[in-house]
Amino acid sequence: MKNICLNIEKALGTVSKEQVFARETESNACMATLHNGTGAGNDFLGWLHLPSSITDAELADIENTAEVLRSKCEVVVAIGIGGSYLGARAVIEAMSNSFDWLHTSNRKNPVMLYAGHNIGEDYLYELCDILKDKQFGIINISKSGTTTEPAIAFRMLKKQLEEAVGKEEAKHRIVAITDARKGALRTLATQEGYKTFVIPDNVGGRFSVLTPVGLLPIAVAGVNIRELVAGAVSMEKATDASVPFAENPAAIYAATRNELYKAGKKIEILCNFNPKLHYIAEWWKQLYGESEGKEGKGIFPAAVDLTTDLHSMGQWIQEGERTIFETVISVEEMEHSMIVPTDAENLDGLNFLAGKHVDEVNKMAELGTQLAHVDGGVPNLKISLPAITPYYIGQLFYFFEKACGISGYMLGVNPFNQPGVEAYKKNMFALLNKPGYEKESEAIKSRL
Ligand code: PA5
């Protein structure tokens, strides 16, 4: 098996290789801080050796539970938000046929739908409506067990499911993934007798994709979770503290992006040229945004789908304020083959492409874009993925997680907390007159 591979050559006009490599000592120190558990947030390091510590029995339990849902349900709704949602969706979208939902007969896998990642009334109405004549199940994911968005969605869907199939059968179609002891979801799951999985105390939401949080929905969608985990295990080894800086892709990525940040590149744009990777970028944005954006610091993580967004954001990237750098996820091999056909009349003038694979055109667009952006003052990092498979996505997840831990420490923040996420919740509860928020309600209303 190959490894995903990082290339920083095209970033080296803005910062030099010497500058990146001058960060070696600092990077090694941050790596040691992570591995020795001596840094801020050290009670959230459970992800560090998670891939290699997942047992066969744990995977079998997830697969068996997935099989129960797969056998009973034509639709499974994964309820969750942030780290309790994005990783699963990232893998499922990357590994599924883009038009899978249009296959209504002879389906191999249940249709996966998502809820609890917004508070859209119309979204929930339409979801409940489409589920009226469907055999559906629910995976309810919340580490705290108290997050408002998923709790509202679960309340609605639980009621609908119980009314449709009865309380007893509903129990067999609901799985809860939450804290071992704390939170309203744990209490409810115990009371109702749901099958549950535990999110370990020491794994934060955005680092939880390789726990049941990600693995159960991914398995329900028919994706091989053992391959995903195997890929992550291989990257755990490839980025271990024992691997020298120059050969350690996570350390090099962390050092390069911090050096670029120091040079005024405040925004990192994750680019992909394959639409199936859209949610990988959404997952990455959460990982880096919540881990690094604090204390008035942090690279702003943005993402574009290319070539699609070259027709919207392309102008800005090429000629806007020069505060950006790009990290491109480049996929080497496509799963399918499509050749551009010859056209006798050639009215569109495209016969020069006839006989070429669509991906060859895409690759030239990728190369052309890279060169244009580098010429336009946008440093470019490239992560090559041999193919879009669970194994390489597992590698990519772990690579980004490890680099994020090192990078956050290099930046001088605690990469494992998210104090800023509470601000909107406090205001929302005050505005909604939540019991216990009386003082805040009064204060906030006086500002309106
Ligand atoms: O990464 C995080 O910690 C957050 O994004 C959480 O995953 C998100 O807020 C959901 O929290 P919970 O799983 O407690 O419902």
Short mmCIF file of N, CA and C in Angstrom, two decimals, residues 270-275 304-311 313-314 317 326 328 362 369 373:
data_model
loop_
_atom_site.label_atom_id
_atom_site.label_comp_id
_atom_site.label_asym_id
_atom_site.label_seq_id
_atom_site.Cartn_x
_atom_site.Cartn_y
_atom_site.Cartn_z
N LEU A 270 -8.47 24.97 1.48
CA LEU A 270 -8.33 23.56 1.11
C LEU A 270 -9.09 23.36 -0.20
N CYS A 271 -8.39 22.91 -1.21
CA CYS A 271 -9.00 22.79 -2.54
C CYS A 271 -9.10 21.33 -2.92
N ASN A 272 -10.21 20.96 -3.51
CA ASN A 272 -10.27 19.61 -4.08
C ASN A 272 -10.80 19.71 -5.50
N PHE A 273 -10.40 18.77 -6.31
CA PHE A 273 -10.86 18.74 -7.70
C PHE A 273 -11.83 17.57 -7.92
N ASN A 274 -12.36 17.06 -6.83
CA ASN A 274 -13.30 15.94 -6.93
C ASN A 274 -14.48 16.22 -6.02
N PRO A 275 -15.67 16.41 -6.60
CA PRO A 275 -16.80 16.86 -5.78
C PRO A 275 -17.12 15.96 -4.60
N VAL A 304 -12.64 25.31 -1.10
CA VAL A 304 -13.32 25.46 -2.39
C VAL A 304 -13.35 24.11 -3.11
N ASP A 305 -14.42 23.91 -3.89
CA ASP A 305 -14.51 22.75 -4.78
C ASP A 305 -14.12 23.25 -6.16
N LEU A 306 -13.14 22.57 -6.75
CA LEU A 306 -12.67 23.01 -8.06
C LEU A 306 -12.93 21.88 -9.07
N THR A 307 -13.12 22.19 -10.32
CA THR A 307 -13.02 23.50 -10.90
C THR A 307 -14.26 24.36 -10.64
N THR A 308 -15.29 23.81 -10.04
CA THR A 308 -16.55 24.53 -9.82
C THR A 308 -16.31 25.98 -9.36
N ASP A 309 -15.58 26.14 -8.28
CA ASP A 309 -15.43 27.47 -7.67
C ASP A 309 -14.41 28.35 -8.38
N LEU A 310 -13.74 27.81 -9.39
CA LEU A 310 -12.88 28.70 -10.19
C LEU A 310 -13.76 29.70 -10.92
N HIS A 311 -15.04 29.36 -11.04
CA HIS A 311 -15.99 30.24 -11.72
C HIS A 311 -16.74 31.12 -10.72
N MET A 313 -14.98 31.78 -7.00
CA MET A 313 -13.91 32.29 -6.14
C MET A 313 -12.57 32.44 -6.87
N GLY A 314 -12.52 31.91 -8.08
CA GLY A 314 -11.25 31.89 -8.82
C GLY A 314 -10.62 33.27 -8.97
N ILE A 317 -9.11 34.36 -5.65
CA ILE A 317 -7.89 33.59 -5.31
C ILE A 317 -6.73 34.07 -6.18
N GLU A 326 -2.83 27.87 -0.39
CA GLU A 326 -3.73 26.77 -0.74
C GLU A 326 -3.14 25.43 -0.35
N VAL A 328 -3.94 21.69 -1.71
CA VAL A 328 -4.76 20.97 -2.69
C VAL A 328 -4.75 19.48 -2.37
N ASN A 362 -9.26 17.16 -16.10
CA ASN A 362 -9.31 17.66 -14.73
C ASN A 362 -7.89 17.86 -14.18
N THR A 369 -4.15 25.43 -12.76
CA THR A 369 -4.59 26.28 -11.64
C THR A 369 -3.45 26.47 -10.65
N HIS A 373 -1.99 30.07 -9.81
CA HIS A 373 -2.10 30.61 -8.45
C HIS A 373 -0.72 30.90 -7.85
#
